[in-house]
Short mmCIF file of C-alpha atoms in Angstrom, two decimals:
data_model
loop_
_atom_site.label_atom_id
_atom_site.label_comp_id
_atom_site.label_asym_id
_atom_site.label_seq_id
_atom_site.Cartn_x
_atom_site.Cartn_y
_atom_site.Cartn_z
CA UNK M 911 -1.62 -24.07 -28.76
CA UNK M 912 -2.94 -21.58 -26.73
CA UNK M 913 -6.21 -23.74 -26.05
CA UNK M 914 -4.34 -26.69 -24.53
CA UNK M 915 -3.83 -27.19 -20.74
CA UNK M 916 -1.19 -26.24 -19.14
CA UNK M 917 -0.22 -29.36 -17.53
CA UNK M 918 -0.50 -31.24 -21.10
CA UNK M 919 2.00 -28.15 -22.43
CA UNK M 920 4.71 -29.27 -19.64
CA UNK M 921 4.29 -33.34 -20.51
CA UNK M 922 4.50 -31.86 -24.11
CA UNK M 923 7.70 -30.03 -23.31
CA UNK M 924 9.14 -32.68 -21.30
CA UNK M 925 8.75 -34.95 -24.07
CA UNK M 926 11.09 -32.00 -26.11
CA UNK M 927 8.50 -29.98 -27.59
CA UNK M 928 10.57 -26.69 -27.44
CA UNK M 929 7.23 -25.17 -28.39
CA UNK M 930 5.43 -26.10 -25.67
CA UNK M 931 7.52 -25.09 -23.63
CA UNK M 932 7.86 -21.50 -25.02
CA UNK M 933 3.85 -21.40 -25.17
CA UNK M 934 3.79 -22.00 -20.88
CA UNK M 935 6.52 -19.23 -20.67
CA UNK M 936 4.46 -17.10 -22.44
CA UNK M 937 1.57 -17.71 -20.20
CA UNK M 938 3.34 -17.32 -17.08
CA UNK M 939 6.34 -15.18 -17.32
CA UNK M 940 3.26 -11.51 -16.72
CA UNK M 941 1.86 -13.80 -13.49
CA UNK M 942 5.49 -14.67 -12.16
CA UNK M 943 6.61 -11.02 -12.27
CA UNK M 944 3.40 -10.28 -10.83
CA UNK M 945 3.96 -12.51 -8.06
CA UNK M 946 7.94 -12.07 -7.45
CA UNK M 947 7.84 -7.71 -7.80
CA UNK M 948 5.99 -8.25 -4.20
CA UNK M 949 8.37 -10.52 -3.10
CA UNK M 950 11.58 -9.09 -4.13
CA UNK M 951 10.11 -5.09 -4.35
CA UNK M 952 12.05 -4.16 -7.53
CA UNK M 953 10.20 -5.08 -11.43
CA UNK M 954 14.63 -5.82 -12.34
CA UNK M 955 15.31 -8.10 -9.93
CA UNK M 956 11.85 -9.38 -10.68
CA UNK M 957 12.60 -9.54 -14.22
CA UNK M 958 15.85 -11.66 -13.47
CA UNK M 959 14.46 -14.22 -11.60
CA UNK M 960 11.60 -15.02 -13.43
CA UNK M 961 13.95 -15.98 -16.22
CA UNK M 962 16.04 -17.26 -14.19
CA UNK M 963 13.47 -19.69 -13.22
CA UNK M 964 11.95 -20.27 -16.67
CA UNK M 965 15.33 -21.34 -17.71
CA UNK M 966 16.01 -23.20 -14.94
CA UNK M 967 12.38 -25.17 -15.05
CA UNK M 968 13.47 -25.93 -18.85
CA UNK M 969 16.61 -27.06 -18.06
CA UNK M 970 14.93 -29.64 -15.30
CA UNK M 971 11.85 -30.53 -17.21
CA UNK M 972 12.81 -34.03 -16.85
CA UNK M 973 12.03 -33.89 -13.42
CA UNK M 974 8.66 -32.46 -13.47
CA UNK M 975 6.14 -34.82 -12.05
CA UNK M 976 2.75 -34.55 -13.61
CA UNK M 977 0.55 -36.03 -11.03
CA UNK M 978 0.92 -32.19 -9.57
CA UNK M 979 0.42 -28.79 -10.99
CA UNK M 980 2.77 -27.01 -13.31
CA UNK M 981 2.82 -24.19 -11.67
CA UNK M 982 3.27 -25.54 -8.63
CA UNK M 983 6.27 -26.89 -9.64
CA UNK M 984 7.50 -23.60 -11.59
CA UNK M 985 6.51 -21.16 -8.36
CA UNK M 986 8.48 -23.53 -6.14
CA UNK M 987 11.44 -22.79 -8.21
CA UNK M 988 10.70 -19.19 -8.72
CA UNK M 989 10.85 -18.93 -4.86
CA UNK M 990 13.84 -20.49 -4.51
CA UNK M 991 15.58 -18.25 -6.87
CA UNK M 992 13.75 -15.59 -5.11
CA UNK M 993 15.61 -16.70 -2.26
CA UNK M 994 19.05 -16.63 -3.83
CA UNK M 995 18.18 -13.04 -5.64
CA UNK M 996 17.51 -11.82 -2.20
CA UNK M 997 20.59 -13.19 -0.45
CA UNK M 998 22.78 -11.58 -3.03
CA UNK M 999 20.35 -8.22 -2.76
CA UNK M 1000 21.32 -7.97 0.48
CA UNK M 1001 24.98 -8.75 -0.01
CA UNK M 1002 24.94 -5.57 -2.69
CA UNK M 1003 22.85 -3.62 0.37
CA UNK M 1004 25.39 -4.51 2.41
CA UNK M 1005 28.56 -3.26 0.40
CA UNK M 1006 26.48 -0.17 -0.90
CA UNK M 1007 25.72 0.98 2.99
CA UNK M 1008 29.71 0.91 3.75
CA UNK M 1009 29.90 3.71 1.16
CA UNK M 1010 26.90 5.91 1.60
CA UNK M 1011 24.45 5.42 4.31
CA UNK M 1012 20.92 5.01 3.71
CA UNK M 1013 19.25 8.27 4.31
CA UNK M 1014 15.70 7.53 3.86
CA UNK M 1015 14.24 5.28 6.62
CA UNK M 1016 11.11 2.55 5.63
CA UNK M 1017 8.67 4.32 7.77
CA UNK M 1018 9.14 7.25 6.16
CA UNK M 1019 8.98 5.61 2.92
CA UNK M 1020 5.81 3.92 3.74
CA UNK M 1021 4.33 6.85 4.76
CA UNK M 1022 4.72 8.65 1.29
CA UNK M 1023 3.53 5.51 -0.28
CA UNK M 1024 0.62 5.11 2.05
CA UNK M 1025 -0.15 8.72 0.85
CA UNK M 1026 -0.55 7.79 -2.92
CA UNK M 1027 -3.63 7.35 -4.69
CA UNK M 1028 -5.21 3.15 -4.91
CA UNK M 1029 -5.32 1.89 -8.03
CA UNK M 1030 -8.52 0.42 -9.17
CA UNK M 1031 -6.97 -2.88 -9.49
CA UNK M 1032 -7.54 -5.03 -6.15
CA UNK M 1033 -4.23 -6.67 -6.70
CA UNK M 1034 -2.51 -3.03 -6.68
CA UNK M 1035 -3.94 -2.88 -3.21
CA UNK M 1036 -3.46 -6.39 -2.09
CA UNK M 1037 0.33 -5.84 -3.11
CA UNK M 1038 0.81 -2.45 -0.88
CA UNK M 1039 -1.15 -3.56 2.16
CA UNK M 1040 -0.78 -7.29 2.73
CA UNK M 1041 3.01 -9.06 3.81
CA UNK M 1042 4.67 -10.57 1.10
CA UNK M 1043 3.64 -14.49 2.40
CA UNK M 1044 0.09 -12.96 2.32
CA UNK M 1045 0.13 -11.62 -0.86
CA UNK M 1046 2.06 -15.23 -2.41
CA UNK M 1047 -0.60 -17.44 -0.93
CA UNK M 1048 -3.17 -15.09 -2.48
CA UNK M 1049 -1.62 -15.36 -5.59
CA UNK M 1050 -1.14 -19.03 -5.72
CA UNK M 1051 -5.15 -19.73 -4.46
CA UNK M 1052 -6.86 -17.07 -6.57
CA UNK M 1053 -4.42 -16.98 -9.76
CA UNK M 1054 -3.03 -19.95 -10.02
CA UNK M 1055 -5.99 -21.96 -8.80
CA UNK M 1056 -3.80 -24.09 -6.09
CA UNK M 1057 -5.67 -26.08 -3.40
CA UNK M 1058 -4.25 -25.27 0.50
CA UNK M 1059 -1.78 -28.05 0.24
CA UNK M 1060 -0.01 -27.49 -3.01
CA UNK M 1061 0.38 -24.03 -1.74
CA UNK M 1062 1.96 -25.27 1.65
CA UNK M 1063 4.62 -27.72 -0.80
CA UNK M 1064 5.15 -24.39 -2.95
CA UNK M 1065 6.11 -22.14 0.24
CA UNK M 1066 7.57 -24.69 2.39
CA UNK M 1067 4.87 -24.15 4.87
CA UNK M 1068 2.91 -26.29 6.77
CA UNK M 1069 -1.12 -26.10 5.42
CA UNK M 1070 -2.63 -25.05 8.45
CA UNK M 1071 -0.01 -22.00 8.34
CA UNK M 1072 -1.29 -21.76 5.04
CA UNK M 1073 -5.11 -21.12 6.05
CA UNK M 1074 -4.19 -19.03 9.09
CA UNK M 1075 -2.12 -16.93 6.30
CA UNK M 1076 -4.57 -16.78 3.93
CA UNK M 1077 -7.38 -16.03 6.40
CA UNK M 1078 -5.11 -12.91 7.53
CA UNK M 1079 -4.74 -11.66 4.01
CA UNK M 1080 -8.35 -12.03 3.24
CA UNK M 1081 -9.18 -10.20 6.47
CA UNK M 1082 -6.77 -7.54 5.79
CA UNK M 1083 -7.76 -7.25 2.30
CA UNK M 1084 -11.78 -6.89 3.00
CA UNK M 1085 -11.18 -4.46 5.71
CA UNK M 1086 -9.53 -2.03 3.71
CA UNK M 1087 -11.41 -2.61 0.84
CA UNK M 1088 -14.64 -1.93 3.10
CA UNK M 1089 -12.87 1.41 4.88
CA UNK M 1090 -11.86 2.40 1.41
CA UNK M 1091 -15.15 2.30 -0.13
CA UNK M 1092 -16.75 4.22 3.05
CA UNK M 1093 -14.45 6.74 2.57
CA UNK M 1094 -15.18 6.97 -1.16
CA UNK M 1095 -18.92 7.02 -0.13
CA UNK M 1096 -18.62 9.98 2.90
CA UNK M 1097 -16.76 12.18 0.05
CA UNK D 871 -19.57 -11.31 19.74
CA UNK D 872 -21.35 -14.06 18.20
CA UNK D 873 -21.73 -12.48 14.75
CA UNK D 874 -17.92 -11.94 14.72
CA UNK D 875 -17.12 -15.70 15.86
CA UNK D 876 -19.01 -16.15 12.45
CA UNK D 877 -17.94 -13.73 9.65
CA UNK D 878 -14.62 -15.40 11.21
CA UNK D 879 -15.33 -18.80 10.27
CA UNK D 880 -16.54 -17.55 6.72
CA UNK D 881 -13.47 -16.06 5.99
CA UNK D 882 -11.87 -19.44 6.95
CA UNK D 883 -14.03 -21.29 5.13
CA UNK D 884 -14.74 -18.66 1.80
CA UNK D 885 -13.40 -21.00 -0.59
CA UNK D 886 -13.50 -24.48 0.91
CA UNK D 887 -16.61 -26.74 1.77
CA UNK D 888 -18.05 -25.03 4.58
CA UNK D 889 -19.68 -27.72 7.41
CA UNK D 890 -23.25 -27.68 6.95
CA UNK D 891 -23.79 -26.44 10.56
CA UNK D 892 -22.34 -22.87 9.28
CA UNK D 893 -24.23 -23.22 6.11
CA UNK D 894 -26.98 -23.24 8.47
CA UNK D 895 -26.34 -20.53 10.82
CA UNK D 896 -25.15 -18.27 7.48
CA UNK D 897 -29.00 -19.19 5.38
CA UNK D 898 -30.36 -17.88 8.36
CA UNK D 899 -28.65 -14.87 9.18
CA UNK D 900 -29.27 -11.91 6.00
CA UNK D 901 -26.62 -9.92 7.08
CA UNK D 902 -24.03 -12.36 6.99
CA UNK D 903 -25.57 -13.72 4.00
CA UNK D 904 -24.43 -9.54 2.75
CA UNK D 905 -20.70 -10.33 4.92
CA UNK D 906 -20.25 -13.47 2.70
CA UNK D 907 -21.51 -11.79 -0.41
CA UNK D 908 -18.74 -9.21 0.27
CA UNK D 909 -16.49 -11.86 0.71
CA UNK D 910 -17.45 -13.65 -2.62
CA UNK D 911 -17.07 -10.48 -4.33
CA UNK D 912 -13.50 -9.67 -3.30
CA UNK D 913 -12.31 -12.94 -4.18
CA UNK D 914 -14.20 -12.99 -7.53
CA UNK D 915 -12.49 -9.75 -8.14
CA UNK D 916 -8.90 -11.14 -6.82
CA UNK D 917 -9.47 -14.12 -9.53
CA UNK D 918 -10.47 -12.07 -12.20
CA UNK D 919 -8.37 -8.89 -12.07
CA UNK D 920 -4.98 -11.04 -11.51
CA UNK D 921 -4.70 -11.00 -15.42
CA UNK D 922 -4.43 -6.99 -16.23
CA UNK D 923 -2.16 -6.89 -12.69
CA UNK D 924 0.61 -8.97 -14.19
CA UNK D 925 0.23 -7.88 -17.77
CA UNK D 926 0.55 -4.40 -16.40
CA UNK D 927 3.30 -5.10 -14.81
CA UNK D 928 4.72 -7.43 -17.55
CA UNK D 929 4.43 -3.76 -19.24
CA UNK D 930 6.30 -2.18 -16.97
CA UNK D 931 3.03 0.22 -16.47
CA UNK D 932 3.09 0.47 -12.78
CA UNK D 933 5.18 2.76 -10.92
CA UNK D 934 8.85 1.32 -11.05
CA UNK D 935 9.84 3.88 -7.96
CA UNK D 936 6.92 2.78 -5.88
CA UNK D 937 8.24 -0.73 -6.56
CA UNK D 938 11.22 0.49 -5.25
CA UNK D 939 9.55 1.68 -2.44
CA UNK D 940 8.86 -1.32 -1.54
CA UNK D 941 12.13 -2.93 -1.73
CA UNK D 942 12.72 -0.75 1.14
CA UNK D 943 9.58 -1.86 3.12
CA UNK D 944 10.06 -5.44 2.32
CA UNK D 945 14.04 -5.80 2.81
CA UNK D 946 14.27 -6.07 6.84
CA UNK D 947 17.37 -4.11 8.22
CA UNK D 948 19.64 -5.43 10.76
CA UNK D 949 18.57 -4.56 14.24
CA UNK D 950 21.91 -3.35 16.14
CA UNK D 951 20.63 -4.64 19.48
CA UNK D 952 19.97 -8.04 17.45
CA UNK D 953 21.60 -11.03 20.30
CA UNK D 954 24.27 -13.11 18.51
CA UNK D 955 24.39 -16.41 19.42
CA UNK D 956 26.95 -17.79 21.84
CA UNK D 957 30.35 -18.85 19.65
CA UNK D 958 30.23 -21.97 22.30
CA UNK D 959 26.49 -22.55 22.12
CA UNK D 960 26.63 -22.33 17.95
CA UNK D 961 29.92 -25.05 18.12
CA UNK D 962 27.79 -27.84 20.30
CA UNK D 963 24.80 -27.13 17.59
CA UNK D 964 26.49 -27.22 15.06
CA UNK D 965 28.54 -30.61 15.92
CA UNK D 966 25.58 -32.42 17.00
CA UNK D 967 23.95 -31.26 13.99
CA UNK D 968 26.55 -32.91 12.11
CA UNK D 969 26.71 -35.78 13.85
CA UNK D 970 22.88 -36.50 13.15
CA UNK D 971 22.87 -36.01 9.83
CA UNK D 972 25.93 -38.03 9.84
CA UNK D 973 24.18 -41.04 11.15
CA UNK D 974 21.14 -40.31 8.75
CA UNK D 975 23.16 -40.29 5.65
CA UNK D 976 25.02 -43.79 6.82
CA UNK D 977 21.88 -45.44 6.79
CA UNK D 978 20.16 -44.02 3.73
CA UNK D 979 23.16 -44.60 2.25
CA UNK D 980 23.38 -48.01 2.02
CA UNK D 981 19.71 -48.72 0.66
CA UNK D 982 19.58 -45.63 -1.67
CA UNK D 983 22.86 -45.87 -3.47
CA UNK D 984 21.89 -47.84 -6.29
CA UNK D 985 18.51 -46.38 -6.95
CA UNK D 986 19.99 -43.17 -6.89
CA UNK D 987 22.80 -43.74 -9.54
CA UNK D 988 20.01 -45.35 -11.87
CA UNK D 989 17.95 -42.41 -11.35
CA UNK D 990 20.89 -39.70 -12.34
CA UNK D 991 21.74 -41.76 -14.93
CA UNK D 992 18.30 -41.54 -16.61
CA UNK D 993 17.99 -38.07 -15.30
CA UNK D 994 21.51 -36.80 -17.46
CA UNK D 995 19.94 -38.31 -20.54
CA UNK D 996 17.16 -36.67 -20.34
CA UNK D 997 18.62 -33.58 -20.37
CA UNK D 998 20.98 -33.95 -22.36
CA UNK D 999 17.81 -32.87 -25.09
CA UNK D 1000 19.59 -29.60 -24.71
CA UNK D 1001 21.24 -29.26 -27.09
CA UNK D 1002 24.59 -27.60 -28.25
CA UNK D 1003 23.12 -25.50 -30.15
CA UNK D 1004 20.77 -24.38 -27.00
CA UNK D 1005 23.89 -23.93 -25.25
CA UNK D 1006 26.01 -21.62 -27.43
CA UNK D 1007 22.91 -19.65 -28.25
CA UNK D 1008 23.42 -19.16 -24.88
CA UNK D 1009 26.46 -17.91 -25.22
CA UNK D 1010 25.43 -15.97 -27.74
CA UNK D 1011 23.07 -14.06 -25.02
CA UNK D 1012 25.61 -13.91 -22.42
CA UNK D 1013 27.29 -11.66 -25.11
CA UNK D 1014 24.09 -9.84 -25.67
CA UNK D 1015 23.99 -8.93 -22.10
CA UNK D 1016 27.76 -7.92 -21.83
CA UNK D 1017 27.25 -6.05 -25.33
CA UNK D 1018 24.27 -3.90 -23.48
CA UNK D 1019 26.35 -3.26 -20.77
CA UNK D 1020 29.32 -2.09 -22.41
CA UNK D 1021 27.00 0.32 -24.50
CA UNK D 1022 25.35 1.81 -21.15
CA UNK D 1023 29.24 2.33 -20.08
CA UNK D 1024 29.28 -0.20 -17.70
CA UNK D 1025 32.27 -2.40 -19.20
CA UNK D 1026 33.90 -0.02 -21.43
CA UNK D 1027 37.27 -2.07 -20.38
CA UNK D 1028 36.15 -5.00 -22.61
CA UNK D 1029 36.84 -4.08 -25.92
CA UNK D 1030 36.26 -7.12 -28.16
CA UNK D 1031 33.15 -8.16 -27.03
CA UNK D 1032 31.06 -6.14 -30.48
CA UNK D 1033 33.63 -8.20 -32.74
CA UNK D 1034 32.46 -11.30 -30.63
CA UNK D 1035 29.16 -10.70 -30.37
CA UNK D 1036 28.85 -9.94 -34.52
CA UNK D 1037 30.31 -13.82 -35.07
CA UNK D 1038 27.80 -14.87 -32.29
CA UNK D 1039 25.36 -13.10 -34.02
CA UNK D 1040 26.42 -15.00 -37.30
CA UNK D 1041 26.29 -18.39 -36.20
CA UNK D 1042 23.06 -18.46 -34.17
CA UNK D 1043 21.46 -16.48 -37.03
CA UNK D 1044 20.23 -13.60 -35.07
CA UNK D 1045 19.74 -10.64 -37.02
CA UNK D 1046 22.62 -8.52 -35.86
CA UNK D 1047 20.65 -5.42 -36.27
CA UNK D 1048 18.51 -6.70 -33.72
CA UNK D 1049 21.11 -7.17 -31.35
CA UNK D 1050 20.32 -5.05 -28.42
CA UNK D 1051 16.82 -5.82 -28.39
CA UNK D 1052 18.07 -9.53 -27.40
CA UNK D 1053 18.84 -8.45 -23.82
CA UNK D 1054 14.94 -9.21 -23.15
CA UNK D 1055 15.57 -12.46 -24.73
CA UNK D 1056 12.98 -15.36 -25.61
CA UNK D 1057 13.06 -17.86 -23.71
CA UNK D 1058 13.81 -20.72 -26.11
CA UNK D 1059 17.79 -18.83 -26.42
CA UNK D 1060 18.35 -18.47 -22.77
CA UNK D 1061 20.27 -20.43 -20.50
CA UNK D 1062 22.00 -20.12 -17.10
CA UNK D 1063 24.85 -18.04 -18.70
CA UNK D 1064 22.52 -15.13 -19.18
CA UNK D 1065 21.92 -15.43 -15.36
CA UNK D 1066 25.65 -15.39 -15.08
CA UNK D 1067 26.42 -12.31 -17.22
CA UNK D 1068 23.33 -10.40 -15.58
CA UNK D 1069 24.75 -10.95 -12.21
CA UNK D 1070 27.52 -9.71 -13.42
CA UNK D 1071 25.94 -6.27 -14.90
CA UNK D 1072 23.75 -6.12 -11.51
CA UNK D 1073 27.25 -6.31 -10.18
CA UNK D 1074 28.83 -3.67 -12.28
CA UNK D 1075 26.16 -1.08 -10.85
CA UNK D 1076 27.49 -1.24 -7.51
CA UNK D 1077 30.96 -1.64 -7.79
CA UNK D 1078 31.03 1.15 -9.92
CA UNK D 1079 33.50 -0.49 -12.48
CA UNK D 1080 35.68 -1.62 -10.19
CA UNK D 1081 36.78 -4.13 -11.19
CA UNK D 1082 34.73 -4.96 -14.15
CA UNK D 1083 36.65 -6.22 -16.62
CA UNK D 1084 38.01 -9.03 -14.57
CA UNK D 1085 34.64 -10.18 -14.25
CA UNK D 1086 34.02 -10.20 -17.59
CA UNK D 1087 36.90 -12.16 -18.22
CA UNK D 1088 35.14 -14.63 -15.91
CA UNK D 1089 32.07 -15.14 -17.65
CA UNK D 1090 33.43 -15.45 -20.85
CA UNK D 1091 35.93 -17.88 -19.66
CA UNK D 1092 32.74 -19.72 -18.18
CA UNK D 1093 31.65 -19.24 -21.55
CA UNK D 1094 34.45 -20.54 -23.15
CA UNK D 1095 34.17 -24.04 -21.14
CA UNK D 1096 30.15 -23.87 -22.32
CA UNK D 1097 31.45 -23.76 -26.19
CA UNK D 1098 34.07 -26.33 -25.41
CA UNK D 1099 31.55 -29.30 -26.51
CA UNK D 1100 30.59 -27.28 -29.86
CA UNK D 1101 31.40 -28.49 -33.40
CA UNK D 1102 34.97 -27.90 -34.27
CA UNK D 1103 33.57 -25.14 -37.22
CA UNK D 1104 32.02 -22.85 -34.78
CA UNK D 1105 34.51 -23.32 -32.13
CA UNK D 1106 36.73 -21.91 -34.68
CA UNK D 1107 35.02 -19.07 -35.75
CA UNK D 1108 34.53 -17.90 -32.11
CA UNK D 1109 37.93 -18.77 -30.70
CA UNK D 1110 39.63 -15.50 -31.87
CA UNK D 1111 37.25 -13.52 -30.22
CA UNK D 1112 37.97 -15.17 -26.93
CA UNK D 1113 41.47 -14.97 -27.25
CA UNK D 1114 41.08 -11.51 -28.08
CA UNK D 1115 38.91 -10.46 -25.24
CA UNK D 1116 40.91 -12.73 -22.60
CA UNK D 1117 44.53 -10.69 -23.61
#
């Protein structure tokens, strides 16, 4: 099972091949939560939504065209729960502030985290220094192999907005990577 | 200047066909023949270090407080000084709004109607492939979730969901022993109830209990509608439990 595409494993599960279906969730449940932690900034809420959206993707299989990607189809959704997560994030933010104010303020906050050591891992970087559509359209072009349109369906952007966000992330990216590796080389 | 018009259009062009007038300029050029090498290796490095990122964090390895951190970054605060739009200016909007999409649904209407009930007629049959067992399994999970939360203290005020949750447990076959490890539950068992009864324990931690058991009493009355459509036999066996929980 694990050989088979992944757009064969969706027409397999929306034929009713439980299986199947359970074999794509396996493969994409690590790159959702990948993609939605940056998105939603806590690994819970990520955690919720990305079975939120598995479920939900099951539960509308029927409806999955195969003449595009499978995961463009299952990001779409996963953004759209995203969406709802957040709304009802902020709702709790909201109710939480009334009884204690916030005391710690997000430049502060990105100061300390600023201050902590890179991980190896270019994605650890990409997710603390790029904006969340950045870091998305990243995802969706490098990971998930998307061309610039299927990206702009996924996001609800337009593609040109989708090159001009890509081309900021990738400059972004490369600078830091280059400043970080001169200062790596002067010590 | 003219180098930096370049490495721009590389970046713009890294993974797409470049036009073969940049190709040119690039073959000719050995530093930006190094720029796009750079390039090349960043995004080779993007594509294959996405796999240990999100099984890392499928692990829960990273950092869960500099997550956190980041909830603060990303989450955009309310500016006080923010201008509201004018009550007067958001009515006209909002009625011309209306009255456009009005006018659009009149005359989609008409042509659409038909091909639209056709279409959610096939679509409800084809989902109906979940099944009832899918859906009380799901209950099943929704009691998982409240079970967890009771144990962390969060809804001490619903007392019968264990007895519940052991005739769940029965029916759907999961080994009750294994019962609190079903909170991180396969897909294949899940449903939109677990969503529900999540929501609810995301809930729970800010309202500090207050509350609480009233909106435990609404999932599981949600629940109870879900198991409505179940065999008689297991609808049996789980009724007391409801009944119990909902006194």
């Amino acid at each position: 099972m694990s050989d088979v595409e992944t757009n064969d494993l969706a027409l397999l599960a929306r034929a009713g091949d439980i299986g199947a279906y359970s074999e794509l969730a396996r493969r994409f449940r690590p790159r959702l939560l990948a993609a939605l932690c940056k998105r939603l900034g806590s690994l819970a809420d990520a955690e919720d939504v990305a079975q939120e959206s598995l479920t939900k993707a099951w539960q509308h299989i029927a409806t999955f065209d195969d003449q595009f990607p499978f995961s463009s189809w299952l990001y779409t959704i996963a953004f759209r729960q995203a969406t709802d997560c957040q709304r009802s994030i902020r709702r709790r933010e909201n109710l939480a502030r009334r009884v204690k104010p916030v005391e710690e303020t997000a430049s502060e906050s990105e100061s300390s985290l600023m201050k902590q050591e890179l991980s190896n891992n270019i994605w650890s970087t990409a997710r603390k220094i790029l904006t969340t559509p950045q870091y998305l359209a990243l995802w969706l072009r490098y990971v998930e192999d998307l061309s610039v349109r299927e990206i702009a369906r996924t996001m609800g952007k337009t593609s040109v907005g989708v090159r001009v966000i890509l081309h900021r992330g990738r400059t972004v990216l490369q600078r830091h990577l280059v400043d970080f590796s001169d200062d790596g080389g002067s010590k | 200047m003219k180098k930096r018009i370049v490495r721009w259009l590389i970046r713009w062009w890294i993974d797409d066909d470049r036009p073969s007038w940049l190709q040119h300029i690039v073959d000719r050029d050995a530093d930006l023949q190094e720029y796009e090498r750079g390039l090349q290796i960043m995004s080779d490095r993007l594509r294959n270090e996405a796999g240990e990122w999100s099984e890392r964090i499928a692990a829960s390895k990273i950092d869960r407080t500099d997550c956190e951190n980041f909830s603060v970054l990303n989450r955009r605060t309310p500016s006080p000084r923010q201008p509201r739009l004018r009550p007067a200016v958001a009515l006209a909007g909002g009625l011309a709004l209306t009255l456009v999409c009005l006018g659009l649904a009149r005359v989609h209407w008409n042509g659409s109607l038909d091909e639209a009930a056709s279409k959610a007629a096939t679509r409800s049959q084809q989902v109906k492939k979940v099944t009832d067992d899918d859906t009380f399994r799901a209950g099943a999970d929704s009691l998982v979730v409240l079970y967890n939360a009771s144990r962390r203290g969060l809804i001490r005020s619903v007392d019968g969901i264990p007895s519940m949750l052991q005739s769940a447990a029965h029916l759907t076959n999961y080994p009750s022993a294994n019962v609190t490890q079903k909170a991180r539950i396969p897909f294949e068992s899940t449903s939109r109830a677990y969503g529900r009864a999540v929501a609810l324990v995301n809930r729970s931690l800010s309202d500090q209990r207050k509350g609480l058991a009233n909106n435990a009493r609404s999932v599981l009355h949600s629940l109870k509608l879900r198991l409505h459509g179940l065999d008689q036999d297991k609808r049996a066996d789980i009724q007391p439990g409801l009944e119990e929980i909902e006194k």
